[in-house]
């Protein structure tokens, strides 16, 4: 199935930079995030968009999951950076969004300031050096969006992290 992926995703796989979402939750624990992984901390009335049709640039809240050892994980934000629409179920590939601004000291993390389009509650970082595979079933809802210019910036930063 990888032969049907975009060049960007092929490169990410080639360098071993595509990971499962559980890895994101291990490296960026939700306990360190302002929302603590709780949906009720994220949503204001009628704020989320619930559907199963997600697009590149969408900021999504990935729901609880279970690690392979059976321990329950929590929820986190990701921005969809690419998709594989030929896979079943549809695969989304995202970059982790964290409100831990201390991580800005790493060149692979880019500032994403909250605004009316992305609908983040706090200024955050986008971790651009790893791509996480997210299936639609893992997505609770879409909260906002980033523009194509930012997506291209994040991809460029990803390529730069390979050097």
mmCIF file of C-alpha atoms in Angstrom:
data_model
loop_
_atom_site.group_PDB
_atom_site.id
_atom_site.type_symbol
_atom_site.label_atom_id
_atom_site.label_comp_id
_atom_site.label_asym_id
_atom_site.label_seq_id
_atom_site.Cartn_x
_atom_site.Cartn_y
_atom_site.Cartn_z
ATOM 1 C CA UNK A 1 0.000 0.000 0.000
ATOM 2 C CA UNK A 2 2.953 2.354 0.531
ATOM 3 C CA UNK A 3 3.401 2.625 -3.242
ATOM 4 C CA UNK A 4 0.151 4.644 -3.307
ATOM 5 C CA UNK A 5 1.435 7.194 -0.789
ATOM 6 C CA UNK A 6 2.540 10.733 -1.581
ATOM 7 C CA UNK A 7 6.254 11.398 -2.003
ATOM 8 C CA UNK A 8 6.196 13.157 1.370
ATOM 9 C CA UNK A 9 4.854 10.059 3.148
ATOM 10 C CA UNK A 10 7.189 7.732 1.255
ATOM 11 C CA UNK A 11 10.113 9.810 2.528
ATOM 12 C CA UNK A 12 8.724 9.785 6.068
ATOM 13 C CA UNK A 13 8.436 5.975 5.974
ATOM 14 C CA UNK A 14 11.885 5.637 4.400
ATOM 15 C CA UNK A 15 13.468 7.510 7.315
ATOM 16 C CA UNK A 16 11.393 5.667 9.927
ATOM 17 C CA UNK A 17 9.551 8.844 10.896
ATOM 18 C CA UNK A 18 5.980 7.519 10.738
ATOM 19 C CA UNK A 19 4.816 6.341 14.134
ATOM 20 C CA UNK A 20 1.630 5.213 15.778
ATOM 21 C CA UNK A 21 -0.258 7.769 17.866
ATOM 22 C CA UNK A 22 0.543 5.915 21.084
ATOM 23 C CA UNK A 23 4.161 7.074 20.656
ATOM 24 C CA UNK A 24 3.005 10.713 20.642
ATOM 25 C CA UNK A 25 1.116 10.188 23.883
ATOM 26 C CA UNK A 26 4.209 8.655 25.510
ATOM 27 C CA UNK A 27 6.518 11.515 24.503
ATOM 28 C CA UNK A 28 3.967 14.288 25.144
ATOM 29 C CA UNK A 29 1.803 13.088 28.060
ATOM 30 C CA UNK A 30 -1.621 14.688 28.169
ATOM 31 C CA UNK A 31 -1.126 15.349 31.858
ATOM 32 C CA UNK A 32 1.314 18.076 30.761
ATOM 33 C CA UNK A 33 -1.245 19.702 28.441
ATOM 34 C CA UNK A 34 -3.687 22.410 29.479
ATOM 35 C CA UNK A 35 -6.678 20.218 28.518
ATOM 36 C CA UNK A 36 -5.392 17.170 30.452
ATOM 37 C CA UNK A 37 -6.896 14.966 27.718
ATOM 38 C CA UNK A 38 -10.470 15.756 28.742
ATOM 39 C CA UNK A 39 -12.996 16.608 26.056
ATOM 40 C CA UNK A 40 -15.000 18.795 28.422
ATOM 41 C CA UNK A 41 -11.912 20.987 28.928
ATOM 42 C CA UNK A 42 -11.624 21.534 25.165
ATOM 43 C CA UNK A 43 -15.114 22.181 23.922
ATOM 44 C CA UNK A 44 -17.197 25.264 24.154
ATOM 45 C CA UNK A 45 -20.788 25.068 23.017
ATOM 46 C CA UNK A 46 -21.116 24.083 19.331
ATOM 47 C CA UNK A 47 -17.375 24.426 18.791
ATOM 48 C CA UNK A 48 -16.420 21.018 17.439
ATOM 49 C CA UNK A 49 -17.228 19.705 14.013
ATOM 50 C CA UNK A 50 -18.230 16.045 14.085
ATOM 51 C CA UNK A 51 -17.893 14.140 10.847
ATOM 52 C CA UNK A 52 -15.879 11.413 9.229
ATOM 53 C CA UNK A 53 -14.568 13.504 6.364
ATOM 54 C CA UNK A 54 -11.306 15.095 7.430
ATOM 55 C CA UNK A 55 -8.934 17.089 5.251
ATOM 56 C CA UNK A 56 -5.314 18.106 5.204
ATOM 57 C CA UNK A 57 -4.931 21.094 7.522
ATOM 58 C CA UNK A 58 -7.681 20.036 9.932
ATOM 59 C CA UNK A 59 -6.867 20.146 13.637
ATOM 60 C CA UNK A 60 -8.398 17.071 15.211
ATOM 61 C CA UNK A 61 -8.739 15.709 18.726
ATOM 62 C CA UNK A 62 -7.661 12.074 18.752
ATOM 63 C CA UNK A 63 -9.667 10.074 21.265
ATOM 64 C CA UNK A 64 -8.699 7.644 23.942
ATOM 65 C CA UNK A 65 -7.062 4.418 22.902
ATOM 66 C CA UNK A 66 -5.462 1.472 24.602
ATOM 67 C CA UNK A 67 -1.759 0.694 24.568
ATOM 68 C CA UNK A 68 -0.786 -2.838 23.560
ATOM 69 C CA UNK A 69 -0.386 -3.687 27.274
ATOM 70 C CA UNK A 70 -4.042 -2.714 27.895
ATOM 71 C CA UNK A 71 -3.369 0.562 29.725
ATOM 72 C CA UNK A 72 -5.780 3.328 28.769
ATOM 73 C CA UNK A 73 -4.383 6.351 26.934
ATOM 74 C CA UNK A 74 -5.923 9.795 26.578
ATOM 75 C CA UNK A 75 -6.776 12.484 24.011
ATOM 76 C CA UNK A 76 -4.468 14.827 22.080
ATOM 77 C CA UNK A 77 -4.536 17.385 19.250
ATOM 78 C CA UNK A 78 -2.963 16.692 15.854
ATOM 79 C CA UNK A 79 -2.896 18.590 12.565
ATOM 80 C CA UNK A 80 -3.533 16.405 9.523
ATOM 81 C CA UNK A 81 -0.537 16.843 7.233
ATOM 82 C CA UNK A 82 -1.266 14.181 4.586
ATOM 83 C CA UNK A 83 -3.691 11.371 3.813
ATOM 84 C CA UNK A 84 -3.824 7.972 2.193
ATOM 85 C CA UNK A 85 -7.354 7.825 0.839
ATOM 86 C CA UNK A 86 -6.861 4.457 -0.835
ATOM 87 C CA UNK A 87 -6.425 2.600 2.432
ATOM 88 C CA UNK A 88 -9.358 1.154 4.328
ATOM 89 C CA UNK A 89 -10.016 2.575 6.823
ATOM 90 C CA UNK A 90 -8.830 5.964 5.582
ATOM 91 C CA UNK A 91 -5.463 6.834 7.042
ATOM 92 C CA UNK A 92 -4.585 10.346 8.090
ATOM 93 C CA UNK A 93 -1.044 11.356 8.885
ATOM 94 C CA UNK A 94 -0.630 14.077 11.459
ATOM 95 C CA UNK A 95 1.799 16.094 13.479
ATOM 96 C CA UNK A 96 1.305 16.406 17.203
ATOM 97 C CA UNK A 97 0.157 19.722 18.667
ATOM 98 C CA UNK A 98 1.253 20.460 22.228
ATOM 99 C CA UNK A 99 0.641 23.432 24.501
ATOM 100 C CA UNK A 100 4.036 22.843 26.125
ATOM 101 C CA UNK A 101 5.852 25.939 24.804
ATOM 102 C CA UNK A 102 9.049 24.905 26.613
ATOM 103 C CA UNK A 103 9.527 22.483 23.697
ATOM 104 C CA UNK A 104 10.046 25.448 21.331
ATOM 105 C CA UNK A 105 13.745 25.151 22.136
ATOM 106 C CA UNK A 106 13.857 22.264 19.640
ATOM 107 C CA UNK A 107 14.175 23.421 16.031
ATOM 108 C CA UNK A 108 11.698 20.761 14.872
ATOM 109 C CA UNK A 109 8.906 22.369 16.918
ATOM 110 C CA UNK A 110 7.089 25.341 15.397
ATOM 111 C CA UNK A 111 4.920 27.891 17.178
ATOM 112 C CA UNK A 112 1.220 27.855 16.315
ATOM 113 C CA UNK A 113 -0.476 30.868 17.861
ATOM 114 C CA UNK A 114 -4.133 30.484 18.777
ATOM 115 C CA UNK A 115 -6.583 32.278 16.491
ATOM 116 C CA UNK A 116 -10.186 32.178 15.292
ATOM 117 C CA UNK A 117 -9.362 29.723 12.489
ATOM 118 C CA UNK A 118 -7.390 27.053 14.371
ATOM 119 C CA UNK A 119 -9.610 27.549 17.465
ATOM 120 C CA UNK A 120 -6.870 26.467 19.836
ATOM 121 C CA UNK A 121 -7.351 27.713 23.386
ATOM 122 C CA UNK A 122 -3.634 28.347 23.927
ATOM 123 C CA UNK A 123 -0.588 29.099 21.826
ATOM 124 C CA UNK A 124 0.961 25.740 21.022
ATOM 125 C CA UNK A 125 3.740 23.984 19.171
ATOM 126 C CA UNK A 126 3.559 21.639 16.205
ATOM 127 C CA UNK A 127 6.091 18.804 16.447
ATOM 128 C CA UNK A 128 7.284 18.519 12.841
ATOM 129 C CA UNK A 129 9.981 15.834 13.015
ATOM 130 C CA UNK A 130 7.623 12.842 13.306
ATOM 131 C CA UNK A 131 4.459 11.893 11.444
ATOM 132 C CA UNK A 132 1.771 9.942 13.284
ATOM 133 C CA UNK A 133 -0.640 7.566 11.574
ATOM 134 C CA UNK A 134 -4.242 8.281 12.592
ATOM 135 C CA UNK A 135 -7.273 6.354 11.362
ATOM 136 C CA UNK A 136 -10.655 8.081 11.238
ATOM 137 C CA UNK A 137 -11.967 5.888 14.064
ATOM 138 C CA UNK A 138 -9.432 7.483 16.410
ATOM 139 C CA UNK A 139 -10.670 11.020 15.731
ATOM 140 C CA UNK A 140 -13.272 12.399 18.114
ATOM 141 C CA UNK A 141 -13.816 15.699 16.299
ATOM 142 C CA UNK A 142 -12.298 18.534 14.326
ATOM 143 C CA UNK A 143 -11.748 21.754 16.246
ATOM 144 C CA UNK A 144 -10.150 24.035 13.649
ATOM 145 C CA UNK A 145 -7.819 24.334 10.699
ATOM 146 C CA UNK A 146 -4.453 25.632 9.529
ATOM 147 C CA UNK A 147 -3.859 26.935 6.020
ATOM 148 C CA UNK A 148 -1.911 25.220 3.232
ATOM 149 C CA UNK A 149 0.991 27.622 3.660
ATOM 150 C CA UNK A 150 1.550 26.355 7.211
ATOM 151 C CA UNK A 151 1.213 22.734 6.069
ATOM 152 C CA UNK A 152 3.961 23.333 3.506
ATOM 153 C CA UNK A 153 6.080 25.042 6.198
ATOM 154 C CA UNK A 154 5.659 22.012 8.478
ATOM 155 C CA UNK A 155 6.591 19.635 5.653
ATOM 156 C CA UNK A 156 9.688 21.709 4.838
ATOM 157 C CA UNK A 157 10.664 21.632 8.495
ATOM 158 C CA UNK A 158 10.181 17.857 8.479
ATOM 159 C CA UNK A 159 12.554 17.517 5.518
ATOM 160 C CA UNK A 160 15.049 19.809 7.255
ATOM 161 C CA UNK A 161 14.958 17.538 10.333
ATOM 162 C CA UNK A 162 16.177 14.625 8.163
ATOM 163 C CA UNK A 163 19.509 16.359 7.482
#
